[in-house]
Amino acid sequence: MPVVRGCNLPEDVLYDVENHTWFTELGDGTVRIGMTSIATAMAGQLVAFTPKKVGRKVRAGRSCATVESGKWVGPAKSAAGGEVIGVNEDMLANPSMANDDPYSAWMVQLQPDDWDSVKAGLTAGSDVAGPYEAKMDSEGFEGCA
């Protein structure tokens, strides 16, 4: 598993480095989206999680959820457009679970519109260390504690 400045980046997911999100394919044409360890470290302890409702459409590059911590409120952006077909009920009840284990605390499950095109633009876990090092430099982020 790549580790960049103390941040774990599992190899078994695909990364949207620009938006600090990860995707995992579920084998049935759907994907789950979550926040990276970098995103949760930058945001701090999460206190609220408001996903798009099941049945709603998400446009590519737009929010699939709103996340709130003590120091930040903002969108979790999805590189993929599509229909929300599931939300993580556990994370609704306990948003800080994303701080504890960001790679099991997925936010929404999506039926993506054009997954092959989106997937081509994502970074494989095995290749993510360099792009994330550059992203952290550009954002002045020291790393995960």
mmCIF file with all atom_site columns, C-alpha atoms in Angstrom:
data_model
loop_
_atom_site.group_PDB
_atom_site.id
_atom_site.type_symbol
_atom_site.label_atom_id
_atom_site.label_alt_id
_atom_site.label_comp_id
_atom_site.label_asym_id
_atom_site.label_entity_id
_atom_site.label_seq_id
_atom_site.pdbx_PDB_ins_code
_atom_site.Cartn_x
_atom_site.Cartn_y
_atom_site.Cartn_z
_atom_site.occupancy
_atom_site.B_iso_or_equiv
_atom_site.pdbx_formal_charge
_atom_site.auth_seq_id
_atom_site.auth_comp_id
_atom_site.auth_asym_id
_atom_site.auth_atom_id
_atom_site.pdbx_PDB_model_num
ATOM 1   C CA . MET A 1 1   ? 0.000   0.000  0.000   1.00 0.00 ? 1   MET A CA 1
ATOM 2   C CA . PRO A 1 2   ? 1.434   3.390  -0.941  1.00 0.00 ? 2   PRO A CA 1
ATOM 3   C CA . VAL A 1 3   ? 1.909   5.738  2.004   1.00 0.00 ? 3   VAL A CA 1
ATOM 4   C CA . VAL A 1 4   ? 2.436   9.416  1.214   1.00 0.00 ? 4   VAL A CA 1
ATOM 5   C CA . ARG A 1 5   ? 3.382   11.685 4.132   1.00 0.00 ? 5   ARG A CA 1
ATOM 6   C CA . GLY A 1 6   ? 1.747   9.291  6.585   1.00 0.00 ? 6   GLY A CA 1
ATOM 7   C CA . CYS A 1 7   ? -1.452  8.946  4.534   1.00 0.00 ? 7   CYS A CA 1
ATOM 8   C CA . ASN A 1 8   ? -2.446  5.404  3.558   1.00 0.00 ? 8   ASN A CA 1
ATOM 9   C CA . LEU A 1 9   ? -3.552  4.973  -0.057  1.00 0.00 ? 9   LEU A CA 1
ATOM 10  C CA . PRO A 1 10  ? -4.791  1.417  -0.695  1.00 0.00 ? 10  PRO A CA 1
ATOM 11  C CA . GLU A 1 11  ? -3.988  -0.054 -4.095  1.00 0.00 ? 11  GLU A CA 1
ATOM 12  C CA . ASP A 1 12  ? -7.380  -1.716 -4.608  1.00 0.00 ? 12  ASP A CA 1
ATOM 13  C CA . VAL A 1 13  ? -9.304  1.503  -5.374  1.00 0.00 ? 13  VAL A CA 1
ATOM 14  C CA . LEU A 1 14  ? -9.222  4.138  -8.108  1.00 0.00 ? 14  LEU A CA 1
ATOM 15  C CA . TYR A 1 15  ? -8.470  7.737  -7.161  1.00 0.00 ? 15  TYR A CA 1
ATOM 16  C CA . ASP A 1 16  ? -9.785  11.112 -8.253  1.00 0.00 ? 16  ASP A CA 1
ATOM 17  C CA . VAL A 1 17  ? -6.762  12.921 -6.828  1.00 0.00 ? 17  VAL A CA 1
ATOM 18  C CA . GLU A 1 18  ? -8.074  16.388 -7.729  1.00 0.00 ? 18  GLU A CA 1
ATOM 19  C CA . ASN A 1 19  ? -11.218 15.913 -5.624  1.00 0.00 ? 19  ASN A CA 1
ATOM 20  C CA . HIS A 1 20  ? -9.743  13.647 -2.901  1.00 0.00 ? 20  HIS A CA 1
ATOM 21  C CA . THR A 1 21  ? -12.204 10.824 -3.562  1.00 0.00 ? 21  THR A CA 1
ATOM 22  C CA . TRP A 1 22  ? -11.860 7.113  -4.308  1.00 0.00 ? 22  TRP A CA 1
ATOM 23  C CA . PHE A 1 23  ? -13.968 4.700  -6.339  1.00 0.00 ? 23  PHE A CA 1
ATOM 24  C CA . THR A 1 24  ? -14.358 0.963  -6.104  1.00 0.00 ? 24  THR A CA 1
ATOM 25  C CA . GLU A 1 25  ? -16.119 -1.173 -8.684  1.00 0.00 ? 25  GLU A CA 1
ATOM 26  C CA . LEU A 1 26  ? -18.650 -3.613 -7.245  1.00 0.00 ? 26  LEU A CA 1
ATOM 27  C CA . GLY A 1 27  ? -18.795 -6.003 -10.209 1.00 0.00 ? 27  GLY A CA 1
ATOM 28  C CA . ASP A 1 28  ? -22.428 -5.293 -11.070 1.00 0.00 ? 28  ASP A CA 1
ATOM 29  C CA . GLY A 1 29  ? -21.792 -2.088 -13.025 1.00 0.00 ? 29  GLY A CA 1
ATOM 30  C CA . THR A 1 30  ? -22.060 0.097  -9.935  1.00 0.00 ? 30  THR A CA 1
ATOM 31  C CA . VAL A 1 31  ? -19.368 1.899  -7.961  1.00 0.00 ? 31  VAL A CA 1
ATOM 32  C CA . ARG A 1 32  ? -18.946 3.168  -4.431  1.00 0.00 ? 32  ARG A CA 1
ATOM 33  C CA . ILE A 1 33  ? -17.409 6.567  -3.735  1.00 0.00 ? 33  ILE A CA 1
ATOM 34  C CA . GLY A 1 34  ? -15.592 7.618  -0.583  1.00 0.00 ? 34  GLY A CA 1
ATOM 35  C CA . MET A 1 35  ? -13.228 10.244 0.784   1.00 0.00 ? 35  MET A CA 1
ATOM 36  C CA . THR A 1 36  ? -9.493  9.589  0.810   1.00 0.00 ? 36  THR A CA 1
ATOM 37  C CA . SER A 1 37  ? -7.406  9.582  3.969   1.00 0.00 ? 37  SER A CA 1
ATOM 38  C CA . ILE A 1 38  ? -6.012  12.925 2.796   1.00 0.00 ? 38  ILE A CA 1
ATOM 39  C CA . ALA A 1 39  ? -9.524  14.405 2.556   1.00 0.00 ? 39  ALA A CA 1
ATOM 40  C CA . THR A 1 40  ? -10.468 13.288 6.053   1.00 0.00 ? 40  THR A CA 1
ATOM 41  C CA . ALA A 1 41  ? -7.162  14.511 7.507   1.00 0.00 ? 41  ALA A CA 1
ATOM 42  C CA . MET A 1 42  ? -7.581  17.918 5.868   1.00 0.00 ? 42  MET A CA 1
ATOM 43  C CA . ALA A 1 43  ? -11.214 18.241 6.987   1.00 0.00 ? 43  ALA A CA 1
ATOM 44  C CA . GLY A 1 44  ? -10.686 17.087 10.557  1.00 0.00 ? 44  GLY A CA 1
ATOM 45  C CA . GLN A 1 45  ? -13.233 15.155 12.618  1.00 0.00 ? 45  GLN A CA 1
ATOM 46  C CA . LEU A 1 46  ? -16.431 14.798 10.584  1.00 0.00 ? 46  LEU A CA 1
ATOM 47  C CA . VAL A 1 47  ? -19.640 15.792 12.361  1.00 0.00 ? 47  VAL A CA 1
ATOM 48  C CA . ALA A 1 48  ? -22.217 15.616 9.547   1.00 0.00 ? 48  ALA A CA 1
ATOM 49  C CA . PHE A 1 49  ? -22.699 13.729 6.298   1.00 0.00 ? 49  PHE A CA 1
ATOM 50  C CA . THR A 1 50  ? -25.555 14.524 3.907   1.00 0.00 ? 50  THR A CA 1
ATOM 51  C CA . PRO A 1 51  ? -25.575 12.358 0.784   1.00 0.00 ? 51  PRO A CA 1
ATOM 52  C CA . LYS A 1 52  ? -27.730 12.824 -2.293  1.00 0.00 ? 52  LYS A CA 1
ATOM 53  C CA . LYS A 1 53  ? -30.886 10.780 -1.891  1.00 0.00 ? 53  LYS A CA 1
ATOM 54  C CA . VAL A 1 54  ? -31.362 7.404  -3.557  1.00 0.00 ? 54  VAL A CA 1
ATOM 55  C CA . GLY A 1 55  ? -32.855 7.935  -6.999  1.00 0.00 ? 55  GLY A CA 1
ATOM 56  C CA . ARG A 1 56  ? -31.263 11.361 -7.484  1.00 0.00 ? 56  ARG A CA 1
ATOM 57  C CA . LYS A 1 57  ? -28.896 12.054 -10.357 1.00 0.00 ? 57  LYS A CA 1
ATOM 58  C CA . VAL A 1 58  ? -25.356 13.283 -9.787  1.00 0.00 ? 58  VAL A CA 1
ATOM 59  C CA . ARG A 1 59  ? -23.670 15.243 -12.554 1.00 0.00 ? 59  ARG A CA 1
ATOM 60  C CA . ALA A 1 60  ? -20.011 14.479 -13.268 1.00 0.00 ? 60  ALA A CA 1
ATOM 61  C CA . GLY A 1 61  ? -17.748 16.846 -11.354 1.00 0.00 ? 61  GLY A CA 1
ATOM 62  C CA . ARG A 1 62  ? -20.530 17.818 -8.964  1.00 0.00 ? 62  ARG A CA 1
ATOM 63  C CA . SER A 1 63  ? -21.413 16.939 -5.389  1.00 0.00 ? 63  SER A CA 1
ATOM 64  C CA . CYS A 1 64  ? -22.620 13.479 -4.399  1.00 0.00 ? 64  CYS A CA 1
ATOM 65  C CA . ALA A 1 65  ? -22.700 14.492 -0.708  1.00 0.00 ? 65  ALA A CA 1
ATOM 66  C CA . THR A 1 66  ? -22.006 17.364 1.650   1.00 0.00 ? 66  THR A CA 1
ATOM 67  C CA . VAL A 1 67  ? -19.525 16.736 4.433   1.00 0.00 ? 67  VAL A CA 1
ATOM 68  C CA . GLU A 1 68  ? -19.050 18.865 7.542   1.00 0.00 ? 68  GLU A CA 1
ATOM 69  C CA . SER A 1 69  ? -16.351 18.998 10.189  1.00 0.00 ? 69  SER A CA 1
ATOM 70  C CA . GLY A 1 70  ? -15.629 21.482 12.932  1.00 0.00 ? 70  GLY A CA 1
ATOM 71  C CA . LYS A 1 71  ? -13.551 23.555 10.502  1.00 0.00 ? 71  LYS A CA 1
ATOM 72  C CA . TRP A 1 72  ? -14.960 22.822 7.061   1.00 0.00 ? 72  TRP A CA 1
ATOM 73  C CA . VAL A 1 73  ? -18.237 22.330 5.178   1.00 0.00 ? 73  VAL A CA 1
ATOM 74  C CA . GLY A 1 74  ? -18.162 21.367 1.549   1.00 0.00 ? 74  GLY A CA 1
ATOM 75  C CA . PRO A 1 75  ? -19.067 19.064 -1.282  1.00 0.00 ? 75  PRO A CA 1
ATOM 76  C CA . ALA A 1 76  ? -17.691 15.614 -1.922  1.00 0.00 ? 76  ALA A CA 1
ATOM 77  C CA . LYS A 1 77  ? -17.403 15.696 -5.700  1.00 0.00 ? 77  LYS A CA 1
ATOM 78  C CA . SER A 1 78  ? -17.882 12.704 -7.958  1.00 0.00 ? 78  SER A CA 1
ATOM 79  C CA . ALA A 1 79  ? -15.889 12.369 -11.167 1.00 0.00 ? 79  ALA A CA 1
ATOM 80  C CA . ALA A 1 80  ? -18.715 10.141 -12.406 1.00 0.00 ? 80  ALA A CA 1
ATOM 81  C CA . GLY A 1 81  ? -22.243 11.177 -13.206 1.00 0.00 ? 81  GLY A CA 1
ATOM 82  C CA . GLY A 1 82  ? -25.110 8.802  -12.654 1.00 0.00 ? 82  GLY A CA 1
ATOM 83  C CA . GLU A 1 83  ? -27.925 7.765  -10.356 1.00 0.00 ? 83  GLU A CA 1
ATOM 84  C CA . VAL A 1 84  ? -27.475 7.302  -6.622  1.00 0.00 ? 84  VAL A CA 1
ATOM 85  C CA . ILE A 1 85  ? -28.670 3.777  -5.840  1.00 0.00 ? 85  ILE A CA 1
ATOM 86  C CA . GLY A 1 86  ? -27.440 3.517  -2.248  1.00 0.00 ? 86  GLY A CA 1
ATOM 87  C CA . VAL A 1 87  ? -26.149 5.574  0.654   1.00 0.00 ? 87  VAL A CA 1
ATOM 88  C CA . ASN A 1 88  ? -24.036 4.451  3.595   1.00 0.00 ? 88  ASN A CA 1
ATOM 89  C CA . GLU A 1 89  ? -26.570 4.450  6.438   1.00 0.00 ? 89  GLU A CA 1
ATOM 90  C CA . ASP A 1 90  ? -23.821 3.725  8.978   1.00 0.00 ? 90  ASP A CA 1
ATOM 91  C CA . MET A 1 91  ? -22.014 6.889  7.955   1.00 0.00 ? 91  MET A CA 1
ATOM 92  C CA . LEU A 1 92  ? -25.250 8.885  8.293   1.00 0.00 ? 92  LEU A CA 1
ATOM 93  C CA . ALA A 1 93  ? -25.436 7.799  11.915  1.00 0.00 ? 93  ALA A CA 1
ATOM 94  C CA . ASN A 1 94  ? -21.699 8.162  12.574  1.00 0.00 ? 94  ASN A CA 1
ATOM 95  C CA . PRO A 1 95  ? -19.926 10.527 10.116  1.00 0.00 ? 95  PRO A CA 1
ATOM 96  C CA . SER A 1 96  ? -16.613 10.265 11.984  1.00 0.00 ? 96  SER A CA 1
ATOM 97  C CA . MET A 1 97  ? -16.279 6.633  10.874  1.00 0.00 ? 97  MET A CA 1
ATOM 98  C CA . ALA A 1 98  ? -14.689 8.143  7.748   1.00 0.00 ? 98  ALA A CA 1
ATOM 99  C CA . ASN A 1 99  ? -11.916 9.538  9.955   1.00 0.00 ? 99  ASN A CA 1
ATOM 100 C CA . ASP A 1 100 ? -11.338 6.111  11.507  1.00 0.00 ? 100 ASP A CA 1
ATOM 101 C CA . ASP A 1 101 ? -11.293 4.127  8.241   1.00 0.00 ? 101 ASP A CA 1
ATOM 102 C CA . PRO A 1 102 ? -11.895 6.224  5.120   1.00 0.00 ? 102 PRO A CA 1
ATOM 103 C CA . TYR A 1 103 ? -11.673 3.231  2.787   1.00 0.00 ? 103 TYR A CA 1
ATOM 104 C CA . SER A 1 104 ? -14.519 1.288  4.361   1.00 0.00 ? 104 SER A CA 1
ATOM 105 C CA . ALA A 1 105 ? -16.650 4.386  4.997   1.00 0.00 ? 105 ALA A CA 1
ATOM 106 C CA . TRP A 1 106 ? -18.012 4.829  1.484   1.00 0.00 ? 106 TRP A CA 1
ATOM 107 C CA . MET A 1 107 ? -20.524 7.637  0.957   1.00 0.00 ? 107 MET A CA 1
ATOM 108 C CA . VAL A 1 108 ? -22.772 6.689  -1.956  1.00 0.00 ? 108 VAL A CA 1
ATOM 109 C CA . GLN A 1 109 ? -23.227 3.868  -4.423  1.00 0.00 ? 109 GLN A CA 1
ATOM 110 C CA . LEU A 1 110 ? -23.689 5.083  -7.973  1.00 0.00 ? 110 LEU A CA 1
ATOM 111 C CA . GLN A 1 111 ? -24.931 3.597  -11.229 1.00 0.00 ? 111 GLN A CA 1
ATOM 112 C CA . PRO A 1 112 ? -22.500 5.586  -13.409 1.00 0.00 ? 112 PRO A CA 1
ATOM 113 C CA . ASP A 1 113 ? -23.535 6.903  -16.815 1.00 0.00 ? 113 ASP A CA 1
ATOM 114 C CA . ASP A 1 114 ? -20.268 6.494  -18.723 1.00 0.00 ? 114 ASP A CA 1
ATOM 115 C CA . TRP A 1 115 ? -18.001 4.548  -16.409 1.00 0.00 ? 115 TRP A CA 1
ATOM 116 C CA . ASP A 1 116 ? -15.425 3.501  -19.017 1.00 0.00 ? 116 ASP A CA 1
ATOM 117 C CA . SER A 1 117 ? -14.656 7.138  -19.869 1.00 0.00 ? 117 SER A CA 1
ATOM 118 C CA . VAL A 1 118 ? -14.547 8.186  -16.208 1.00 0.00 ? 118 VAL A CA 1
ATOM 119 C CA . LYS A 1 119 ? -12.422 5.203  -15.204 1.00 0.00 ? 119 LYS A CA 1
ATOM 120 C CA . ALA A 1 120 ? -9.835  6.111  -17.850 1.00 0.00 ? 120 ALA A CA 1
ATOM 121 C CA . GLY A 1 121 ? -9.315  9.455  -16.094 1.00 0.00 ? 121 GLY A CA 1
ATOM 122 C CA . LEU A 1 122 ? -8.848  8.014  -12.592 1.00 0.00 ? 122 LEU A CA 1
ATOM 123 C CA . THR A 1 123 ? -5.528  6.991  -11.049 1.00 0.00 ? 123 THR A CA 1
ATOM 124 C CA . ALA A 1 124 ? -4.903  3.376  -10.064 1.00 0.00 ? 124 ALA A CA 1
ATOM 125 C CA . GLY A 1 125 ? -3.843  2.811  -6.460  1.00 0.00 ? 125 GLY A CA 1
ATOM 126 C CA . SER A 1 126 ? -0.509  1.416  -7.589  1.00 0.00 ? 126 SER A CA 1
ATOM 127 C CA . ASP A 1 127 ? 0.244   4.690  -9.432  1.00 0.00 ? 127 ASP A CA 1
ATOM 128 C CA . VAL A 1 128 ? -1.182  7.227  -6.973  1.00 0.00 ? 128 VAL A CA 1
ATOM 129 C CA . ALA A 1 129 ? 1.858   8.116  -4.816  1.00 0.00 ? 129 ALA A CA 1
ATOM 130 C CA . GLY A 1 130 ? 3.434   10.574 -7.289  1.00 0.00 ? 130 GLY A CA 1
ATOM 131 C CA . PRO A 1 131 ? 0.236   12.443 -8.188  1.00 0.00 ? 131 PRO A CA 1
ATOM 132 C CA . TYR A 1 132 ? -0.740  12.711 -4.516  1.00 0.00 ? 132 TYR A CA 1
ATOM 133 C CA . GLU A 1 133 ? 2.703   13.968 -3.516  1.00 0.00 ? 133 GLU A CA 1
ATOM 134 C CA . ALA A 1 134 ? 2.325   16.749 -6.122  1.00 0.00 ? 134 ALA A CA 1
ATOM 135 C CA . LYS A 1 135 ? -1.251  17.520 -5.006  1.00 0.00 ? 135 LYS A CA 1
ATOM 136 C CA . MET A 1 136 ? -0.165  17.787 -1.369  1.00 0.00 ? 136 MET A CA 1
ATOM 137 C CA . ASP A 1 137 ? 2.658   20.123 -2.382  1.00 0.00 ? 137 ASP A CA 1
ATOM 138 C CA . SER A 1 138 ? 0.260   22.342 -4.354  1.00 0.00 ? 138 SER A CA 1
ATOM 139 C CA . GLU A 1 139 ? -2.155  22.537 -1.408  1.00 0.00 ? 139 GLU A CA 1
ATOM 140 C CA . GLY A 1 140 ? 0.516   23.003 1.253   1.00 0.00 ? 140 GLY A CA 1
ATOM 141 C CA . PHE A 1 141 ? -0.661  19.889 3.093   1.00 0.00 ? 141 PHE A CA 1
ATOM 142 C CA . GLU A 1 142 ? 1.965   18.447 5.447   1.00 0.00 ? 142 GLU A CA 1
ATOM 143 C CA . GLY A 1 143 ? 0.376   15.008 5.718   1.00 0.00 ? 143 GLY A CA 1
ATOM 144 C CA . CYS A 1 144 ? -1.737  12.741 7.863   1.00 0.00 ? 144 CYS A CA 1
ATOM 145 C CA . ALA A 1 145 ? -1.060  12.704 11.603  1.00 0.00 ? 145 ALA A CA 1
#
